[in-house]
């Protein structure tokens, strides 16, 4: 499952300043131009990749309407003790993540998970682990699988938010490079 791509603003700056390809460029591109654009796009993909991983993690658990798991989200919400995880509250942020902007979902997940006490964390891990049962045949421990899923969501959500809050302008990137060259 891949959400809609969202081009970081600084990628356009890179293409203009580093490859001399203005945003309104209309003309043939060489293979080297295409390779350079692909390389720069990859370098700017941390937030997009993290959003994709967060969406993938969400796709691994039941959707609110999947049978026979219609009560999964009720159990998830009850175990966590947080209204952040109610499907009606999550729907806009999940749909935004599917459109390529995972910041709202990341914020919701990170906030909800950080507010759990150890008992709620363990109960939620059990609910998630039971839902993942059968999907991860070599890993037989439901609670362990749920624990790993929660930790992965937590770290991935942090990555989404960090990537969104840390885009550097062309000048800031060049200053960073020069700072390390002269260190």
Coordinates of N, CA and C in Angstrom, one line a residue:
X1 N 0.9 -1.2 0.0 CA 0.0 0.0 0.0 C 0.9 1.2 0.0
X2 N 0.8 2.1 -1.0 CA 1.6 3.3 -1.1 C 0.7 4.5 -1.2
X3 N 1.0 5.5 -0.4 CA 0.1 6.7 -0.4 C 0.6 7.6 -1.5
X4 N -0.1 8.6 -1.7 CA 0.2 9.6 -2.8 C 1.5 10.3 -2.4
X5 N 2.4 10.5 -3.4 CA 3.7 11.1 -3.1 C 3.5 12.6 -2.8
X6 N 4.3 13.1 -2.0 CA 4.3 14.6 -1.6 C 5.7 15.1 -1.7
X7 N 5.9 16.0 -2.7 CA 7.3 16.5 -2.9 C 7.7 17.5 -1.9
X8 N 8.8 17.3 -1.2 CA 9.3 18.2 -0.3 C 9.7 19.5 -1.0
X9 N 9.4 20.7 -0.3 CA 9.7 21.9 -0.9 C 11.2 22.1 -1.3
X10 N 12.1 21.6 -0.4 CA 13.5 21.8 -0.7 C 14.0 21.0 -1.9
X11 N 13.3 19.9 -2.3 CA 13.7 19.2 -3.5 C 13.7 20.1 -4.7
X12 N 12.7 20.9 -4.9 CA 12.7 21.9 -6.0 C 13.9 22.8 -5.9
X13 N 14.2 23.3 -4.7 CA 15.4 24.1 -4.6 C 16.7 23.4 -5.1
X14 N 16.8 22.1 -4.7 CA 17.9 21.3 -5.1 C 18.0 21.2 -6.6
X15 N 16.9 20.9 -7.2 CA 16.9 20.7 -8.7 C 17.3 22.0 -9.4
X16 N 16.8 23.1 -8.9 CA 17.1 24.4 -9.5 C 18.5 24.8 -9.3
X17 N 19.0 24.7 -8.0 CA 20.4 25.2 -7.7 C 21.5 24.2 -8.1
X18 N 21.2 22.9 -7.8 CA 22.3 21.9 -8.0 C 22.3 21.3 -9.4
X19 N 21.2 21.2 -10.0 CA 21.1 20.6 -11.4 C 20.7 21.6 -12.5
X20 N 20.5 22.8 -12.0 CA 20.1 23.9 -13.0 C 18.8 23.5 -13.7
X21 N 17.9 22.9 -13.0 CA 16.6 22.5 -13.6 C 15.5 23.2 -12.9
X22 N 15.1 24.4 -13.4 CA 14.0 25.1 -12.7 C 12.7 24.4 -12.8
X23 N 11.8 24.7 -11.9 CA 10.6 23.9 -11.7 C 9.7 23.9 -13.0
X24 N 9.8 25.0 -13.8 CA 9.1 25.1 -15.0 C 9.8 24.6 -16.3
X25 N 10.9 23.8 -16.0 CA 11.7 23.3 -17.1 C 10.9 22.4 -18.0
X26 N 11.0 22.7 -19.3 CA 10.4 21.8 -20.3 C 11.4 21.5 -21.4
X27 N 11.9 20.3 -21.4 CA 12.9 19.9 -22.4 C 13.4 18.5 -22.1
X28 N 14.2 18.0 -23.0 CA 14.7 16.7 -22.8 C 15.7 16.6 -21.6
X29 N 15.6 15.5 -21.0 CA 16.5 15.2 -19.9 C 17.5 14.1 -20.3
X30 N 18.7 14.2 -19.9 CA 19.7 13.1 -20.1 C 19.5 12.1 -19.1
X31 N 20.1 10.9 -19.3 CA 20.1 9.9 -18.3 C 20.7 10.4 -17.0
X32 N 21.8 11.1 -17.2 CA 22.5 11.7 -16.0 C 21.5 12.6 -15.2
X33 N 20.7 13.4 -15.9 CA 19.8 14.3 -15.2 C 18.8 13.4 -14.4
X34 N 18.3 12.4 -15.1 CA 17.3 11.5 -14.4 C 17.9 10.8 -13.2
X35 N 19.1 10.4 -13.4 CA 19.8 9.7 -12.2 C 20.0 10.7 -11.1
X36 N 20.4 11.9 -11.4 CA 20.6 12.9 -10.3 C 19.3 13.3 -9.6
X37 N 18.2 13.4 -10.4 CA 16.9 13.7 -9.8 C 16.5 12.5 -8.9
X38 N 16.7 11.3 -9.4 CA 16.3 10.1 -8.6 C 17.1 10.1 -7.3
X39 N 18.4 10.4 -7.4 CA 19.3 10.4 -6.2 C 18.8 11.5 -5.2
X40 N 18.5 12.7 -5.7 CA 18.1 13.8 -4.8 C 16.7 13.4 -4.2
X41 N 15.8 12.8 -5.0 CA 14.5 12.5 -4.5 C 14.6 11.4 -3.4
X42 N 15.5 10.5 -3.5 CA 15.8 9.5 -2.5 C 16.3 10.2 -1.3
X43 N 17.2 11.1 -1.4 CA 17.8 11.8 -0.3 C 16.7 12.6 0.5
X44 N 15.7 13.0 -0.2 CA 14.6 13.8 0.5 C 13.4 12.9 0.9
X45 N 13.5 11.6 0.8 CA 12.4 10.7 1.0 C 12.2 10.2 2.4
X46 N 12.9 10.7 3.4 CA 12.8 10.2 4.8 C 11.4 10.3 5.3
X47 N 10.8 11.4 5.2 CA 9.4 11.6 5.7 C 8.4 10.8 4.9
X48 N 8.6 10.7 3.6 CA 7.7 9.9 2.8 C 7.8 8.4 3.1
X49 N 9.1 7.9 3.3 CA 9.3 6.5 3.6 C 8.8 6.2 5.0
X50 N 8.9 7.1 5.9 CA 8.4 6.8 7.3 C 6.9 6.8 7.3
X51 N 6.3 7.7 6.5 CA 4.8 7.7 6.4 C 4.4 6.4 5.8
X52 N 5.1 5.9 4.7 CA 4.7 4.7 4.1 C 4.8 3.5 5.1
X53 N 5.8 3.5 5.9 CA 6.0 2.5 6.9 C 4.9 2.5 8.0
X54 N 4.5 3.7 8.4 CA 3.4 3.9 9.3 C 2.1 3.4 8.8
X55 N 1.8 3.7 7.5 CA 0.6 3.2 6.8 C 0.7 1.7 6.7
X56 N 1.8 1.2 6.4 CA 2.0 -0.3 6.4 C 1.7 -1.0 7.7
X57 N 2.2 -0.4 8.8 CA 1.9 -0.9 10.1 C 0.4 -0.9 10.4
X58 N -0.2 0.2 10.0 CA -1.7 0.3 10.2 C -2.4 -0.7 9.4
X59 N -1.9 -1.0 8.2 CA -2.6 -1.9 7.3 C -2.4 -3.4 7.8
X60 N -1.5 -3.6 8.8 CA -1.3 -4.9 9.3 C -2.3 -5.3 10.4
X61 N -3.0 -4.3 10.9 CA -4.0 -4.6 11.9 C -5.4 -4.4 11.3
X62 N -6.4 -4.9 11.9 CA -7.7 -4.8 11.2 C -8.2 -3.4 11.1
X63 N -8.9 -3.2 10.0 CA -9.6 -1.9 9.8 C -10.9 -1.9 10.7
X64 N -11.4 -0.8 11.0 CA -12.6 -0.8 11.8 C -13.8 -1.6 11.3
X65 N -13.8 -1.9 10.1 CA -15.0 -2.6 9.5 C -14.6 -4.1 9.2
X66 N -13.4 -4.5 9.4 CA -13.0 -5.9 9.1 C -13.7 -6.9 10.0
X67 N -14.3 -7.9 9.4 CA -14.9 -9.0 10.3 C -13.8 -10.1 10.3
X68 N -13.6 -10.9 11.3 CA -14.4 -10.9 12.5 C -13.8 -9.9 13.6
X69 N -13.1 -9.0 13.2 CA -12.4 -8.1 14.1 C -13.1 -6.8 14.4
X70 N -14.4 -6.7 14.2 CA -15.1 -5.4 14.4 C -14.9 -4.9 15.8
X71 N -14.5 -5.7 16.8 CA -14.3 -5.2 18.1 C -12.9 -5.0 18.4
X72 N -12.0 -5.2 17.4 CA -10.5 -4.9 17.7 C -10.3 -3.5 18.2
X73 N -10.9 -2.5 17.5 CA -10.6 -1.1 17.8 C -11.2 -0.7 19.2
X74 N -12.3 -1.4 19.5 CA -12.9 -1.1 20.8 C -11.9 -1.7 21.9
X75 N -11.4 -2.9 21.7 CA -10.4 -3.4 22.6 C -9.1 -2.6 22.7
X76 N -8.7 -2.1 21.5 CA -7.5 -1.3 21.4 C -7.7 0.0 22.2
X77 N -8.8 0.6 22.0 CA -9.1 1.8 22.7 C -9.2 1.6 24.2
X78 N -9.9 0.6 24.6 CA -10.1 0.3 26.0 C -8.7 -0.1 26.7
X79 N -7.9 -0.9 26.0 CA -6.6 -1.3 26.6 C -5.7 -0.1 26.8
X80 N -5.7 0.8 25.8 CA -4.8 1.9 25.8 C -5.3 3.0 26.7
X81 N -6.6 3.1 26.9 CA -7.2 4.1 27.8 C -7.2 5.5 27.1
X82 N -7.0 5.5 25.8 CA -6.9 6.8 25.1 C -7.9 6.9 24.0
X83 N -8.6 8.1 24.0 CA -9.6 8.3 22.9 C -8.9 8.6 21.6
X84 N -7.5 8.8 21.6 CA -6.8 9.1 20.4 C -6.9 7.9 19.5
X85 N -7.2 6.7 20.0 CA -7.3 5.5 19.2 C -8.7 5.1 18.8
X86 N -9.6 5.9 19.0 CA -11.0 5.6 18.5 C -11.0 5.8 17.0
X87 N -11.6 4.8 16.3 CA -11.6 4.9 14.8 C -12.1 6.3 14.3
X88 N -13.2 6.8 14.9 CA -13.8 8.0 14.4 C -12.8 9.2 14.6
X89 N -12.0 9.1 15.6 CA -11.0 10.2 15.8 C -9.8 10.0 14.9
X90 N -9.5 8.8 14.6 CA -8.3 8.5 13.8 C -8.5 8.6 12.3
X91 N -9.8 8.5 11.8 CA -10.1 8.4 10.4 C -9.4 9.6 9.6
X92 N -9.6 10.9 10.0 CA -9.0 11.9 9.2 C -7.5 11.8 9.1
X93 N -6.8 11.4 10.1 CA -5.3 11.3 10.1 C -4.9 10.1 9.3
X94 N -5.6 9.0 9.3 CA -5.3 7.9 8.5 C -5.5 8.2 7.0
X95 N -6.6 8.9 6.7 CA -6.8 9.2 5.3 C -5.8 10.3 4.8
X96 N -5.3 11.2 5.7 CA -4.3 12.1 5.3 C -3.0 11.4 5.0
X97 N -2.7 10.4 5.8 CA -1.5 9.6 5.6 C -1.5 8.8 4.3
X98 N -2.7 8.3 4.0 CA -2.9 7.7 2.7 C -2.7 8.7 1.5
X99 N -2.9 9.9 1.8 CA -2.7 11.0 0.7 C -1.3 11.5 0.8
X100 N -0.4 10.9 1.6 CA 1.0 11.3 1.6 C 1.5 12.2 2.8
X101 N 0.5 12.6 3.6 CA 0.9 13.5 4.8 C 0.6 12.7 6.0
X102 N 1.7 12.1 6.6 CA 1.5 11.3 7.8 C 1.7 12.0 9.1
X103 N 1.9 13.4 9.1 CA 2.2 14.1 10.3 C 1.0 14.0 11.3
X104 N -0.2 14.1 10.9 CA -1.3 14.0 11.9 C -1.4 12.6 12.5
X105 N -1.3 11.6 11.7 CA -1.3 10.2 12.2 C -0.1 10.0 13.1
X106 N 1.0 10.4 12.7 CA 2.2 10.3 13.6 C 2.0 11.0 14.9
X107 N 1.5 12.2 14.9 CA 1.3 12.9 16.1 C 0.3 12.2 17.0
X108 N -0.8 11.8 16.4 CA -1.8 11.1 17.2 C -1.2 9.8 17.8
X109 N -0.5 9.0 17.0 CA 0.0 7.7 17.5 C 1.1 8.0 18.6
X110 N 2.0 8.9 18.4 CA 3.0 9.2 19.3 C 2.5 9.7 20.6
X111 N 1.5 10.6 20.5 CA 0.9 11.2 21.7 C 0.1 10.1 22.5
X112 N -0.7 9.4 21.8 CA -1.5 8.3 22.5 C -0.6 7.3 23.2
X113 N 0.5 6.9 22.5 CA 1.4 5.9 23.0 C 2.2 6.4 24.2
X114 N 2.6 7.7 24.1 CA 3.4 8.3 25.2 C 2.6 8.5 26.5
X115 N 1.2 8.5 26.4 CA 0.4 8.7 27.5 C 0.0 7.4 28.2
X116 N 0.4 6.3 27.7 CA 0.0 5.0 28.3 C 0.9 4.7 29.5
X117 N 0.3 4.1 30.5 CA 1.2 3.6 31.6 C 1.6 2.2 31.2
X118 N 2.5 1.6 32.0 CA 3.0 0.3 31.6 C 1.9 -0.8 31.5
X119 N 0.9 -0.7 32.4 CA -0.2 -1.7 32.3 C -1.0 -1.5 31.0
X120 N -1.3 -0.3 30.6 CA -2.0 0.0 29.4 C -1.2 -0.5 28.2
X121 N 0.1 -0.2 28.2 CA 1.0 -0.6 27.1 C 1.0 -2.1 27.0
X122 N 1.1 -2.8 28.0 CA 1.1 -4.3 28.0 C -0.3 -4.8 27.5
X123 N -1.4 -4.2 28.0 CA -2.7 -4.7 27.5 C -2.9 -4.4 26.0
X124 N -2.4 -3.2 25.6 CA -2.5 -2.9 24.2 C -1.7 -3.8 23.3
X125 N -0.5 -4.1 23.8 CA 0.4 -5.0 23.1 C -0.3 -6.4 22.9
X126 N -1.0 -6.8 23.9 CA -1.7 -8.1 23.9 C -2.8 -8.0 22.8
X127 N -3.6 -6.9 22.8 CA -4.6 -6.8 21.8 C -4.1 -6.8 20.4
X128 N -3.0 -6.0 20.2 CA -2.4 -6.0 18.8 C -1.8 -7.3 18.5
X129 N -1.1 -7.9 19.4 CA -0.4 -9.2 19.2 C -1.5 -10.3 18.8
X130 N -2.6 -10.3 19.5 CA -3.7 -11.3 19.1 C -4.2 -11.0 17.7
X131 N -4.3 -9.7 17.3 CA -4.7 -9.4 15.9 C -3.7 -9.8 14.9
X132 N -2.4 -9.8 15.3 CA -1.4 -10.1 14.3 C -1.1 -11.6 14.2
X133 N -1.7 -12.4 15.2 CA -1.5 -13.8 15.2 C -1.9 -14.4 13.9
X134 N -1.0 -15.3 13.4 CA -1.2 -16.0 12.2 C -0.5 -15.2 11.0
X135 N -0.3 -13.9 11.1 CA 0.4 -13.2 10.1 C 1.9 -13.4 10.2
X136 N 2.4 -13.6 11.4 CA 3.8 -13.7 11.6 C 4.2 -15.1 12.1
X137 N 4.0 -16.1 11.3 CA 4.1 -17.5 11.7 C 5.4 -17.8 12.5
X138 N 6.6 -17.3 12.1 CA 7.8 -17.7 12.9 C 7.8 -17.0 14.3
X139 N 7.1 -16.0 14.5 CA 7.1 -15.3 15.8 C 5.8 -15.6 16.4
X140 N 5.8 -16.6 17.3 CA 4.6 -17.2 17.9 C 4.0 -16.4 19.1
X141 N 4.8 -15.5 19.7 CA 4.3 -14.9 20.9 C 3.5 -13.7 20.6
X142 N 2.2 -13.7 20.9 CA 1.3 -12.6 20.6 C 1.7 -11.3 21.3
X143 N 2.0 -11.4 22.6 CA 2.3 -10.2 23.3 C 3.6 -9.6 22.8
X144 N 4.6 -10.5 22.4 CA 5.9 -10.0 21.9 C 5.7 -9.3 20.5
X145 N 4.8 -9.9 19.7 CA 4.5 -9.3 18.4 C 3.8 -7.9 18.6
X146 N 2.9 -7.8 19.5 CA 2.2 -6.6 19.8 C 3.2 -5.5 20.4
X147 N 4.1 -6.0 21.2 CA 5.1 -5.1 21.8 C 6.0 -4.5 20.7
X148 N 6.4 -5.4 19.8 CA 7.3 -4.9 18.6 C 6.5 -3.9 17.7
X149 N 5.2 -4.2 17.5 CA 4.4 -3.4 16.7 C 4.3 -2.0 17.3
X150 N 4.0 -1.9 18.6 CA 3.8 -0.7 19.3 C 5.1 0.1 19.3
X151 N 6.3 -0.5 19.5 CA 7.5 0.2 19.5 C 7.9 0.7 18.1
X152 N 7.5 -0.1 17.1 CA 7.8 0.3 15.7 C 6.9 1.5 15.3
X153 N 5.6 1.5 15.7 CA 4.8 2.6 15.5 C 5.3 3.8 16.2
X154 N 5.8 3.7 17.4 CA 6.3 4.8 18.1 C 7.5 5.4 17.5
X155 N 8.5 4.6 17.1 CA 9.7 5.1 16.4 C 9.4 5.6 15.0
X156 N 8.5 5.0 14.3 CA 8.2 5.5 13.0 C 7.5 6.8 13.0
X157 N 6.6 6.9 14.0 CA 5.9 8.2 14.2 C 6.8 9.3 14.5
X158 N 7.8 9.0 15.3 CA 8.9 10.0 15.6 C 9.6 10.4 14.3
X159 N 9.9 9.4 13.5 CA 10.6 9.7 12.3 C 9.8 10.6 11.3
X160 N 8.5 10.3 11.2 CA 7.7 11.2 10.4 C 7.7 12.6 10.9
X161 N 7.5 12.8 12.2 CA 7.5 14.1 12.7 C 8.8 14.8 12.6
X162 N 9.9 14.1 12.9 CA 11.2 14.7 12.8 C 11.5 15.1 11.3
X163 N 11.2 14.2 10.4 CA 11.5 14.6 9.0 C 10.7 15.8 8.6
X164 N 9.4 15.9 9.1 CA 8.6 17.0 8.7 C 9.1 18.3 9.4
X165 N 9.7 18.2 10.5 CA 10.1 19.5 11.2 C 11.5 19.9 10.9
X166 N 12.3 19.1 10.2 CA 13.7 19.4 10.0 C 14.1 19.6 8.6
X167 N 13.2 20.1 7.7 CA 13.7 20.3 6.3 C 14.6 21.5 6.3
X168 N 15.7 21.3 5.7 CA 16.7 22.4 5.6 C 16.6 23.1 4.2
X169 N 16.8 24.4 4.2 CA 16.8 25.1 3.0 C 18.2 24.8 2.3
X170 N 18.3 25.2 1.0 CA 19.5 25.0 0.3 C 20.7 25.6 1.1
X171 N 20.5 26.9 1.5 CA 21.5 27.6 2.2 C 21.9 26.9 3.5
X172 N 20.9 26.4 4.3 CA 21.2 25.6 5.5 C 22.0 24.3 5.2
X173 N 21.6 23.7 4.2 CA 22.4 22.4 3.8 C 23.8 22.7 3.4
X174 N 24.0 23.8 2.7 CA 25.4 24.2 2.3 C 26.2 24.6 3.5
X175 N 25.6 25.3 4.5 CA 26.2 25.7 5.7 C 26.6 24.5 6.5
X176 N 25.7 23.5 6.6 CA 26.0 22.3 7.3 C 27.2 21.6 6.7
X177 N 27.2 21.5 5.3 CA 28.3 20.9 4.6 C 29.6 21.6 4.9
X178 N 29.6 22.9 4.8 CA 30.8 23.7 5.0 C 31.3 23.6 6.5
X179 N 30.3 23.6 7.4 CA 30.7 23.4 8.8 C 31.4 22.1 9.1
X180 N 31.0 21.0 8.4 CA 31.7 19.8 8.6 C 33.0 19.7 7.8
X181 N 33.1 20.4 6.7 CA 34.3 20.4 5.9 C 35.4 21.1 6.7
X182 N 35.0 22.1 7.4 CA 36.1 23.0 8.1 C 36.2 22.5 9.5
X183 N 35.6 21.5 10.0 CA 35.7 21.1 11.4 C 37.0 20.4 11.6

